[in-house]
């Protein structure tokens, strides 16, 4: 009989890697099915935020993953070189990392891959494509074929894997989504851009040590640093330009010379292709025991830098919920909150990215002039903050900003150990209180928290080295708060008499005895 795994993860890009690592960290038997025989090895994503960096910290060695990274300010210029928007990077974001990070994707993937292979519970099967899927009441069987660059080989090796649940993180052309017959809603944003990734042959000039979007009606283009030693350049294809023409190396050098005065003595091209920007969201993210995640569930234009970040949010949202369900700590219905929480959030970001794409790619000269005048006159409002979660596992009926993100600072424990909060508490729920909550909670509630794997941090017994957690409690007007494993604020206790109710509400929300909504 085919061995039963807890979870099968299909796809080994950032979303799949993260999901597999978090589940492996939690002790689950995971099998990964990936058609490519090795890690991709080239940068596709170049930007993450501090929330994503914190997720990478949970899934791998963050310092190793971000060893060739830098803060990334983003500037939007018009065709005349005038600054329309400047988005500075905060080097000390609330998650304990810069809030805009330029990074080298292969470093991140290698660090997470290294971590998850050390758990001993994750079986990584590379070089295998999923060609079939069958669900029953107890699990999912995936049919596999050996795969090479020409595709799945009809007469090659074949196998099956079986798992209680499946996470399909197999990209925008998801084979699992096709097997399930899930359609996607198309938001009507489709563009073709030339991507040129390069490596500096000399020290990176200062003018390239950040991201720049050139909102030129003649041709939209952009550049962004990939860490400190590499650079990405992108150019919009104009009407009449073909994919074949633009993937000719001379086309790349022509554009680099014309727009940046760069040639083969300055940079080496390491990746050169035309790809499409699109905005599509799957009509359903769960089909029985199978969940779509990352690009398989949603794609968006890159102007907000949130495509990959959204995939990692999917991974960490699913991982902790699957952990509770697999461990008998929550009913299967908890998994329905994955889509109800994530879909509104990613939809809002998709619309924001589309709006920014329209700003960047205004091709009509008169419309571009009007756009420039509005920006330069300060008549364009700043982009709205990222949306909070508004449904799902959240505490009802309080004034706390539930559904927003909780901070991470450095703490020193009584034994002298210093580290980021999550490194000292682990991947799970965390209750942070001004002082020991034990007397107010009592042994039964403390035992419940222990069963959930909830760490308890009393700030009167540790040094809050950055003051970040005490300040956060002050802003909440609370004596304690509970953070979910995906860093989302579940709820806060206004005073010690409310502590017990906070834990009871968490238990009720996870057991499904209440439907939390704000």
Short mmCIF file of C-alpha atoms in Angstrom, two decimals:
data_model
loop_
_atom_site.label_atom_id
_atom_site.label_comp_id
_atom_site.label_asym_id
_atom_site.label_seq_id
_atom_site.Cartn_x
_atom_site.Cartn_y
_atom_site.Cartn_z
CA UNK A 1 0.00 0.00 0.00
CA UNK A 2 1.25 3.49 -0.84
CA UNK A 3 2.49 5.17 2.38
CA UNK A 4 0.16 7.86 3.67
CA UNK A 5 1.69 11.29 4.18
CA UNK A 6 0.05 14.06 6.12
CA UNK A 7 0.44 16.59 3.31
CA UNK A 8 1.64 16.47 -0.28
CA UNK A 9 3.02 19.74 -1.63
CA UNK A 10 3.05 20.06 -5.41
CA UNK A 11 5.58 22.62 -6.61
CA UNK A 12 8.88 23.60 -5.04
CA UNK A 13 9.04 27.34 -5.63
CA UNK A 14 8.87 29.85 -2.76
CA UNK A 15 5.29 28.97 -1.76
CA UNK A 16 5.81 25.21 -1.86
CA UNK A 17 9.17 25.40 -0.12
CA UNK A 18 7.71 27.49 2.68
CA UNK A 19 4.67 25.28 3.19
CA UNK A 20 6.77 22.11 3.24
CA UNK A 21 9.29 23.58 5.67
CA UNK A 22 6.70 24.91 8.12
CA UNK A 23 4.80 21.63 8.13
CA UNK A 24 8.03 19.69 8.51
CA UNK A 25 9.02 21.94 11.39
CA UNK A 26 5.71 21.09 13.05
CA UNK A 27 6.54 17.38 12.77
CA UNK A 28 4.32 16.36 9.87
CA UNK A 29 5.12 13.79 7.20
CA UNK A 30 5.32 15.78 3.97
CA UNK A 31 6.05 14.70 0.42
CA UNK A 32 7.02 17.30 -2.19
CA UNK A 33 6.39 16.60 -5.89
CA UNK A 34 8.32 18.89 -8.25
CA UNK A 35 8.82 18.31 -11.96
CA UNK A 36 12.17 20.13 -12.20
CA UNK A 37 15.13 18.01 -11.07
CA UNK A 38 16.66 20.79 -8.97
CA UNK A 39 16.07 24.25 -7.56
CA UNK A 40 15.51 26.86 -10.26
CA UNK A 41 18.73 28.68 -9.45
CA UNK A 42 17.80 32.06 -10.98
CA UNK A 43 15.95 35.05 -9.58
CA UNK A 44 12.32 35.43 -10.54
CA UNK A 45 11.21 37.52 -7.59
CA UNK A 46 13.49 40.31 -6.40
CA UNK A 47 11.51 42.10 -3.68
CA UNK A 48 10.00 41.03 -0.37
CA UNK A 49 8.64 42.93 2.61
CA UNK A 50 9.37 42.51 6.30
CA UNK A 51 6.38 40.23 6.85
CA UNK A 52 7.73 37.88 4.19
CA UNK A 53 11.21 38.04 5.71
CA UNK A 54 9.68 37.00 9.02
CA UNK A 55 8.04 34.04 7.28
CA UNK A 56 11.41 33.09 5.79
CA UNK A 57 12.81 33.26 9.32
CA UNK A 58 10.22 30.64 10.35
CA UNK A 59 10.97 28.42 7.36
CA UNK A 60 14.76 28.70 7.14
CA UNK A 61 17.85 30.55 8.30
CA UNK A 62 16.89 34.16 7.55
CA UNK A 63 20.42 35.49 7.87
CA UNK A 64 21.66 32.93 5.33
CA UNK A 65 18.67 33.49 3.07
CA UNK A 66 19.15 37.27 3.02
CA UNK A 67 22.94 37.34 2.99
CA UNK A 68 23.02 39.20 -0.33
CA UNK A 69 20.15 41.60 0.29
CA UNK A 70 19.69 45.30 0.87
CA UNK A 71 16.99 47.80 1.72
CA UNK A 72 15.20 48.95 -1.39
CA UNK A 73 13.83 52.43 -1.91
CA UNK A 74 11.50 52.67 -4.91
CA UNK A 75 11.29 55.77 -7.10
CA UNK A 76 8.78 56.51 -9.86
CA UNK A 77 9.93 58.95 -12.54
CA UNK A 78 8.10 60.42 -15.51
CA UNK A 79 9.46 60.60 -19.04
CA UNK A 80 11.35 63.82 -18.18
CA UNK A 81 13.08 62.25 -15.19
CA UNK A 82 10.95 64.13 -12.63
CA UNK A 83 10.07 62.27 -9.43
CA UNK A 84 6.40 61.37 -9.20
CA UNK A 85 6.58 59.09 -6.17
CA UNK A 86 9.33 58.11 -3.77
CA UNK A 87 8.73 55.13 -1.49
CA UNK A 88 11.54 55.03 1.07
CA UNK A 89 12.59 51.84 2.79
CA UNK A 90 12.41 51.70 6.58
CA UNK A 91 15.50 49.75 7.70
CA UNK A 92 13.74 48.84 10.97
CA UNK A 93 10.29 47.65 9.99
CA UNK A 94 7.88 46.34 12.62
CA UNK A 95 8.65 42.72 11.80
CA UNK A 96 12.33 43.15 12.68
CA UNK A 97 13.52 43.58 9.08
CA UNK A 98 13.54 46.41 6.52
CA UNK A 99 10.04 46.87 5.13
CA UNK A 100 11.32 46.79 1.54
CA UNK A 101 14.07 44.28 0.79
CA UNK A 102 15.91 43.55 -2.44
CA UNK A 103 17.11 39.96 -2.32
CA UNK A 104 18.51 37.09 -4.39
CA UNK A 105 15.87 34.39 -4.68
CA UNK A 106 18.24 31.38 -5.03
CA UNK A 107 19.76 32.23 -1.63
CA UNK A 108 16.30 32.17 -0.05
CA UNK A 109 15.30 28.91 -1.69
CA UNK A 110 18.60 27.22 -0.78
CA UNK A 111 18.28 28.27 2.87
CA UNK A 112 14.72 26.95 3.18
CA UNK A 113 15.59 23.75 1.28
CA UNK A 114 18.53 23.14 3.61
CA UNK A 115 16.38 23.62 6.70
CA UNK A 116 13.52 21.36 5.66
CA UNK A 117 15.81 18.50 4.60
CA UNK A 118 17.12 18.44 8.15
CA UNK A 119 13.74 17.67 9.72
CA UNK A 120 13.73 14.06 8.56
CA UNK A 121 9.99 14.14 7.87
CA UNK A 122 9.98 15.81 4.42
CA UNK A 123 10.49 13.67 1.32
CA UNK A 124 11.48 15.88 -1.62
CA UNK A 125 10.79 14.16 -4.95
CA UNK A 126 12.25 16.27 -7.75
CA UNK A 127 11.97 15.27 -11.40
CA UNK A 128 8.37 14.04 -11.01
CA UNK A 129 5.30 15.61 -12.65
CA UNK A 130 1.78 15.10 -11.32
CA UNK A 131 -0.39 13.63 -14.08
CA UNK A 132 -3.45 12.47 -12.16
CA UNK A 133 -5.38 13.02 -8.95
CA UNK A 134 -8.03 11.04 -7.11
CA UNK A 135 -9.74 11.99 -3.84
CA UNK A 136 -11.68 9.85 -1.41
CA UNK A 137 -12.93 10.27 2.16
CA UNK A 138 -9.51 9.58 3.69
CA UNK A 139 -7.03 11.29 1.41
CA UNK A 140 -5.72 12.11 -2.05
CA UNK A 141 -3.74 9.91 -4.41
CA UNK A 142 -1.43 11.66 -6.88
CA UNK A 143 -0.18 9.86 -9.98
CA UNK A 144 3.37 10.80 -10.98
CA UNK A 145 5.49 10.48 -14.10
CA UNK A 146 9.19 11.04 -14.51
CA UNK A 147 9.76 14.44 -16.09
CA UNK A 148 12.46 16.10 -18.14
CA UNK A 149 12.71 19.33 -20.12
CA UNK A 150 10.57 17.77 -22.87
CA UNK A 151 7.76 17.02 -20.44
CA UNK A 152 6.38 13.94 -18.71
CA UNK A 153 7.75 10.82 -20.42
CA UNK A 154 4.96 8.43 -21.40
CA UNK A 155 7.21 5.36 -21.21
CA UNK A 156 9.29 6.59 -18.29
CA UNK A 157 9.04 5.78 -14.59
CA UNK A 158 5.73 6.27 -12.82
CA UNK A 159 4.68 6.22 -9.20
CA UNK A 160 1.95 7.25 -6.78
CA UNK A 161 1.95 9.22 -3.56
CA UNK A 162 -0.89 9.49 -1.10
CA UNK A 163 -1.58 12.18 1.48
CA UNK A 164 -4.40 13.34 3.71
CA UNK A 165 -4.24 16.82 2.16
CA UNK A 166 -2.60 18.44 -0.87
CA UNK A 167 -1.24 21.96 -1.32
CA UNK A 168 -0.98 22.83 -5.01
CA UNK A 169 1.75 25.46 -5.32
CA UNK A 170 2.63 24.56 -8.89
CA UNK A 171 2.53 28.00 -10.48
CA UNK A 172 0.25 30.03 -12.70
CA UNK A 173 -0.11 27.13 -15.16
CA UNK A 174 -1.00 24.77 -12.33
CA UNK A 175 -1.54 21.19 -13.45
CA UNK A 176 -3.48 20.52 -10.25
CA UNK A 177 -5.84 23.41 -10.93
CA UNK A 178 -6.44 22.00 -14.41
CA UNK A 179 -7.06 18.50 -13.04
CA UNK A 180 -9.61 19.96 -10.62
CA UNK A 181 -11.32 21.94 -13.38
CA UNK A 182 -11.02 25.23 -11.50
CA UNK A 183 -11.44 28.36 -13.60
CA UNK A 184 -9.80 31.73 -13.02
CA UNK A 185 -11.31 35.20 -13.03
CA UNK A 186 -9.35 37.43 -15.42
CA UNK A 187 -9.17 41.08 -14.35
CA UNK A 188 -8.20 42.16 -17.85
CA UNK A 189 -4.61 43.23 -17.19
CA UNK A 190 -2.27 41.60 -19.70
CA UNK A 191 1.11 43.03 -20.72
CA UNK A 192 4.29 41.67 -22.27
CA UNK A 193 7.62 42.76 -20.83
CA UNK A 194 11.23 41.95 -21.59
CA UNK A 195 13.15 40.81 -18.50
CA UNK A 196 16.95 41.16 -18.43
CA UNK A 197 18.74 39.95 -15.31
CA UNK A 198 22.39 40.89 -15.07
CA UNK A 199 25.42 40.55 -12.85
CA UNK A 200 27.67 43.56 -12.29
CA UNK A 201 31.22 43.25 -13.62
CA UNK A 202 32.22 46.31 -11.61
CA UNK A 203 30.98 47.82 -8.33
CA UNK A 204 27.28 48.64 -8.53
CA UNK A 205 26.89 52.36 -9.32
CA UNK A 206 24.93 54.24 -6.61
CA UNK A 207 22.14 55.20 -9.02
CA UNK A 208 21.29 51.51 -9.40
CA UNK A 209 21.20 50.67 -5.69
CA UNK A 210 17.40 50.99 -5.55
CA UNK A 211 14.32 50.42 -7.69
CA UNK A 212 13.25 52.90 -10.35
CA UNK A 213 10.05 52.80 -12.39
CA UNK A 214 10.26 54.95 -15.54
CA UNK A 215 6.70 56.02 -16.39
CA UNK A 216 7.63 57.10 -19.90
CA UNK A 217 4.79 57.10 -22.44
CA UNK A 218 7.35 56.26 -25.15
CA UNK A 219 8.19 52.98 -23.38
CA UNK A 220 7.62 52.05 -19.77
CA UNK A 221 10.65 50.44 -18.18
CA UNK A 222 12.19 49.80 -14.80
CA UNK A 223 15.27 48.62 -12.97
CA UNK A 224 15.77 47.17 -9.52
CA UNK A 225 18.80 45.93 -7.67
CA UNK A 226 18.94 42.22 -6.88
CA UNK A 227 20.81 42.43 -3.62
CA UNK A 228 24.12 44.22 -4.09
CA UNK A 229 25.80 42.44 -7.01
CA UNK A 230 23.02 41.91 -9.55
CA UNK A 231 20.51 44.08 -11.39
CA UNK A 232 17.19 43.52 -13.13
CA UNK A 233 16.03 45.59 -16.11
CA UNK A 234 12.55 45.37 -17.61
CA UNK A 235 11.12 46.98 -20.73
CA UNK A 236 7.52 47.01 -21.94
CA UNK A 237 7.00 45.57 -25.40
CA UNK A 238 5.55 48.09 -27.82
CA UNK A 239 2.92 47.31 -30.45
CA UNK A 240 4.50 45.39 -33.30
CA UNK A 241 7.42 44.04 -31.25
CA UNK A 242 7.49 40.24 -31.21
CA UNK A 243 8.70 37.86 -28.55
CA UNK A 244 11.27 36.45 -30.98
CA UNK A 245 12.66 39.89 -31.81
CA UNK A 246 12.94 40.97 -28.18
CA UNK A 247 14.63 37.78 -26.98
CA UNK A 248 17.44 38.33 -29.46
CA UNK A 249 20.52 39.29 -27.38
CA UNK A 250 21.14 42.38 -29.49
CA UNK A 251 17.72 43.74 -28.53
CA UNK A 252 18.71 43.48 -24.87
CA UNK A 253 22.01 45.27 -25.40
CA UNK A 254 20.34 47.93 -27.54
CA UNK A 255 17.88 48.79 -24.77
CA UNK A 256 20.53 48.70 -22.04
CA UNK A 257 22.73 51.07 -24.04
CA UNK A 258 19.92 53.45 -24.95
CA UNK A 259 18.33 53.77 -21.51
CA UNK A 260 21.22 53.13 -19.10
CA UNK A 261 24.44 53.50 -21.12
CA UNK A 262 25.47 49.95 -20.17
CA UNK A 263 27.30 47.38 -22.26
CA UNK A 264 29.14 44.05 -21.97
CA UNK A 265 32.00 45.69 -20.05
CA UNK A 266 29.54 46.72 -17.31
CA UNK A 267 27.21 43.75 -16.83
CA UNK A 268 26.83 40.10 -17.78
CA UNK A 269 23.37 38.93 -18.81
CA UNK A 270 22.31 35.88 -16.78
CA UNK A 271 18.61 35.67 -17.72
CA UNK A 272 16.82 37.14 -20.72
CA UNK A 273 13.20 36.40 -21.62
CA UNK A 274 9.78 37.88 -22.40
CA UNK A 275 7.00 37.13 -19.98
CA UNK A 276 3.46 38.28 -19.36
CA UNK A 277 2.03 40.30 -16.52
CA UNK A 278 -1.50 39.16 -15.67
CA UNK A 279 -4.11 39.49 -12.94
CA UNK A 280 -6.16 36.35 -12.37
CA UNK A 281 -7.67 34.70 -9.31
CA UNK A 282 -8.99 31.14 -9.10
CA UNK A 283 -12.74 30.89 -8.57
CA UNK A 284 -12.23 28.48 -5.70
CA UNK A 285 -9.14 27.68 -3.65
CA UNK A 286 -10.32 24.49 -1.97
CA UNK A 287 -11.67 21.38 -3.64
CA UNK A 288 -12.18 18.73 -1.01
CA UNK A 289 -8.75 17.96 0.41
CA UNK A 290 -6.82 19.99 -2.17
CA UNK A 291 -5.85 23.64 -1.73
CA UNK A 292 -4.49 26.05 -4.33
CA UNK A 293 -1.76 28.41 -3.14
CA UNK A 294 0.58 31.03 -4.59
CA UNK A 295 0.41 31.61 -8.34
CA UNK A 296 -1.82 28.56 -8.72
CA UNK A 297 -4.50 30.53 -6.83
CA UNK A 298 -3.71 34.10 -7.87
CA UNK A 299 -1.41 36.17 -10.05
CA UNK A 300 -0.94 39.93 -10.07
CA UNK A 301 1.24 42.49 -11.88
CA UNK A 302 4.58 43.13 -10.14
CA UNK A 303 4.16 46.87 -9.51
CA UNK A 304 3.36 46.43 -5.82
CA UNK A 305 6.05 43.77 -5.27
CA UNK A 306 3.49 41.51 -3.57
CA UNK A 307 3.10 38.47 -5.83
CA UNK A 308 5.55 36.18 -4.07
CA UNK A 309 4.78 37.78 -0.70
CA UNK A 310 1.15 36.78 -1.15
CA UNK A 311 2.16 33.20 -1.90
CA UNK A 312 4.15 32.97 1.31
CA UNK A 313 1.17 34.35 3.22
CA UNK A 314 -0.86 31.49 1.73
CA UNK A 315 1.73 28.97 2.89
CA UNK A 316 1.90 30.11 6.48
CA UNK A 317 -1.88 30.53 6.74
CA UNK A 318 -2.43 26.97 5.55
CA UNK A 319 0.42 25.40 7.51
CA UNK A 320 -0.77 26.24 11.01
CA UNK A 321 -4.38 25.38 10.22
CA UNK A 322 -3.44 22.02 8.71
CA UNK A 323 -1.27 21.38 11.78
CA UNK A 324 -4.23 21.85 14.14
CA UNK A 325 -6.58 19.76 12.01
CA UNK A 326 -4.05 16.94 11.51
CA UNK A 327 -3.35 16.93 15.24
CA UNK A 328 -7.02 16.75 16.21
CA UNK A 329 -6.96 20.21 17.78
CA UNK A 330 -9.50 21.68 15.32
CA UNK A 331 -12.17 20.41 12.93
CA UNK A 332 -11.67 20.19 9.19
CA UNK A 333 -13.96 23.21 8.77
CA UNK A 334 -11.13 25.40 10.10
CA UNK A 335 -9.51 24.93 6.70
CA UNK A 336 -12.39 26.79 5.06
CA UNK A 337 -11.08 29.97 6.67
CA UNK A 338 -7.98 29.77 4.46
CA UNK A 339 -9.83 31.13 1.45
CA UNK A 340 -12.20 33.39 3.40
CA UNK A 341 -9.19 35.10 4.98
CA UNK A 342 -6.78 35.14 2.07
CA UNK A 343 -9.03 35.87 -0.94
CA UNK A 344 -10.17 39.39 0.12
CA UNK A 345 -6.62 40.32 1.08
CA UNK A 346 -5.02 39.21 -2.18
CA UNK A 347 -7.89 40.66 -4.23
CA UNK A 348 -7.32 44.08 -2.70
CA UNK A 349 -3.60 43.87 -3.43
CA UNK A 350 -4.30 42.76 -6.99
CA UNK A 351 -6.48 45.80 -7.65
CA UNK A 352 -3.81 48.06 -6.13
CA UNK A 353 -1.14 46.51 -8.35
CA UNK A 354 -3.34 46.98 -11.43
CA UNK A 355 -3.85 50.64 -10.54
CA UNK A 356 -0.10 51.16 -10.20
CA UNK A 357 0.44 49.38 -13.51
CA UNK A 358 -1.87 51.85 -15.21
CA UNK A 359 0.18 54.71 -13.76
CA UNK A 360 3.42 53.14 -14.95
CA UNK A 361 2.17 52.37 -18.44
CA UNK A 362 0.26 55.41 -19.63
CA UNK A 363 1.16 55.44 -23.32
CA UNK A 364 -0.90 58.44 -24.40
CA UNK A 365 1.27 61.59 -24.18
CA UNK A 366 -1.59 63.90 -23.16
CA UNK A 367 -2.84 61.50 -20.51
CA UNK A 368 0.72 61.09 -19.21
CA UNK A 369 1.12 64.89 -18.98
CA UNK A 370 -2.11 65.14 -16.97
CA UNK A 371 -0.93 62.31 -14.72
CA UNK A 372 2.41 64.02 -14.15
CA UNK A 373 0.74 67.34 -13.32
CA UNK A 374 -1.51 65.67 -10.73
CA UNK A 375 1.41 63.91 -9.05
CA UNK A 376 3.66 66.97 -9.06
CA UNK A 377 0.87 69.12 -7.61
CA UNK A 378 0.37 66.64 -4.76
CA UNK A 379 -3.18 65.89 -5.86
CA UNK A 380 -2.74 62.10 -5.90
CA UNK A 381 -3.43 60.52 -2.50
CA UNK A 382 -0.92 58.03 -1.13
CA UNK A 383 -1.73 54.36 -1.60
CA UNK A 384 -3.91 52.90 1.16
CA UNK A 385 -2.33 50.69 3.82
CA UNK A 386 -2.43 46.96 3.31
CA UNK A 387 -5.84 45.58 4.26
CA UNK A 388 -6.30 43.66 7.49
CA UNK A 389 -7.98 40.29 7.62
CA UNK A 390 -11.67 40.85 8.16
CA UNK A 391 -13.01 37.32 8.52
CA UNK A 392 -11.92 34.01 9.96
CA UNK A 393 -10.03 33.23 13.16
CA UNK A 394 -10.33 36.61 14.85
CA UNK A 395 -11.72 37.72 18.21
CA UNK A 396 -15.04 39.48 18.11
CA UNK A 397 -16.37 42.46 19.99
CA UNK A 398 -13.27 44.38 21.06
CA UNK A 399 -11.62 47.60 19.99
CA UNK A 400 -8.30 45.90 19.24
CA UNK A 401 -7.22 46.08 15.56
CA UNK A 402 -7.66 42.34 15.01
CA UNK A 403 -6.53 41.06 11.63
CA UNK A 404 -3.51 43.38 11.50
CA UNK A 405 0.09 42.28 11.97
CA UNK A 406 1.88 42.05 15.30
CA UNK A 407 5.50 43.20 15.69
CA UNK A 408 8.71 41.31 16.32
CA UNK A 409 11.58 42.74 18.35
CA UNK A 410 14.61 41.30 20.09
CA UNK A 411 14.29 39.92 23.59
CA UNK A 412 16.71 38.63 26.22
CA UNK A 413 15.50 35.69 28.25
CA UNK A 414 16.31 35.07 31.89
CA UNK A 415 18.95 32.54 30.84
CA UNK A 416 20.76 35.30 28.92
CA UNK A 417 19.83 34.12 25.44
CA UNK A 418 19.18 36.98 23.01
CA UNK A 419 17.25 36.69 19.78
CA UNK A 420 14.32 37.74 17.68
CA UNK A 421 11.03 36.94 19.37
CA UNK A 422 10.07 34.12 17.00
CA UNK A 423 13.46 32.44 17.31
CA UNK A 424 12.89 32.15 21.05
CA UNK A 425 9.21 31.21 20.99
CA UNK A 426 8.98 28.97 17.90
CA UNK A 427 6.44 28.78 15.09
CA UNK A 428 3.01 28.85 16.69
CA UNK A 429 0.61 30.98 18.65
CA UNK A 430 2.17 33.47 21.06
CA UNK A 431 0.61 35.19 24.06
CA UNK A 432 2.55 38.30 25.04
CA UNK A 433 1.62 39.89 28.38
CA UNK A 434 2.93 42.70 30.53
CA UNK A 435 3.35 40.23 33.38
CA UNK A 436 2.87 36.54 34.15
CA UNK A 437 -0.69 35.69 33.02
CA UNK A 438 -0.70 32.35 34.84
CA UNK A 439 -2.59 33.45 37.99
CA UNK A 440 -5.30 35.10 35.90
CA UNK A 441 -5.65 32.15 33.51
CA UNK A 442 -5.45 29.21 35.88
CA UNK A 443 -4.15 25.70 35.14
CA UNK A 444 -6.95 24.60 32.79
CA UNK A 445 -6.51 27.49 30.36
CA UNK A 446 -2.73 27.23 30.54
CA UNK A 447 -3.05 23.55 29.63
CA UNK A 448 -5.22 24.51 26.65
CA UNK A 449 -2.58 26.94 25.46
CA UNK A 450 0.07 24.27 25.83
CA UNK A 451 -1.95 21.83 23.72
CA UNK A 452 -2.15 24.49 21.01
CA UNK A 453 1.62 24.97 21.18
CA UNK A 454 1.11 28.57 22.30
CA UNK A 455 4.22 30.22 23.76
CA UNK A 456 3.69 32.59 26.68
CA UNK A 457 5.97 35.62 27.02
CA UNK A 458 5.72 37.72 30.19
CA UNK A 459 7.55 40.98 29.60
CA UNK A 460 8.36 41.35 33.31
CA UNK A 461 10.56 38.24 33.06
CA UNK A 462 12.46 39.11 29.85
CA UNK A 463 14.22 42.17 28.49
CA UNK A 464 12.27 43.73 25.63
CA UNK A 465 15.46 45.06 24.09
CA UNK A 466 13.85 47.17 21.40
CA UNK A 467 10.83 48.13 23.51
CA UNK A 468 8.71 47.03 20.59
CA UNK A 469 6.35 44.69 22.42
CA UNK A 470 5.69 46.99 25.38
CA UNK A 471 5.02 49.85 22.96
CA UNK A 472 2.64 47.67 20.98
CA UNK A 473 0.68 46.76 24.11
CA UNK A 474 0.54 50.45 25.00
CA UNK A 475 -0.87 51.27 21.56
CA UNK A 476 -3.43 48.48 21.96
CA UNK A 477 -4.39 49.73 25.41
CA UNK A 478 -4.05 46.12 26.55
CA UNK A 479 -2.24 43.96 29.08
CA UNK A 480 -1.87 41.02 26.69
CA UNK A 481 -2.40 39.94 23.11
CA UNK A 482 -2.47 36.68 21.19
CA UNK A 483 -0.64 36.52 17.86
CA UNK A 484 -1.45 33.74 15.41
CA UNK A 485 1.41 31.73 13.86
CA UNK A 486 1.10 33.91 10.73
CA UNK A 487 1.77 37.00 12.92
CA UNK A 488 -1.85 38.20 12.69
CA UNK A 489 -3.42 39.69 15.82
CA UNK A 490 -6.15 37.34 17.02
CA UNK A 491 -7.17 39.58 19.89
CA UNK A 492 -6.10 41.46 22.99
CA UNK A 493 -7.10 41.58 26.66
CA UNK A 494 -7.92 45.04 27.94
CA UNK A 495 -7.12 44.05 31.54
CA UNK A 496 -6.30 40.99 33.62
CA UNK A 497 -9.97 40.15 34.11
CA UNK A 498 -10.26 39.81 30.31
CA UNK A 499 -7.35 37.36 29.95
CA UNK A 500 -9.44 34.27 30.54
CA UNK A 501 -12.05 35.37 28.02
CA UNK A 502 -9.30 35.98 25.44
CA UNK A 503 -8.10 32.38 25.72
CA UNK A 504 -11.69 31.07 25.74
CA UNK A 505 -12.44 33.03 22.57
CA UNK A 506 -9.36 31.61 20.88
CA UNK A 507 -10.41 28.09 21.79
CA UNK A 508 -13.94 28.75 20.52
CA UNK A 509 -12.77 30.27 17.23
CA UNK A 510 -10.52 27.29 16.52
CA UNK A 511 -13.14 24.72 17.48
CA UNK A 512 -15.74 26.35 15.27
CA UNK A 513 -18.20 27.02 18.07
CA UNK A 514 -18.22 30.69 17.04
CA UNK A 515 -17.81 32.37 13.69
CA UNK A 516 -15.45 35.27 14.22
CA UNK A 517 -16.13 38.36 12.13
CA UNK A 518 -15.32 42.01 12.56
#
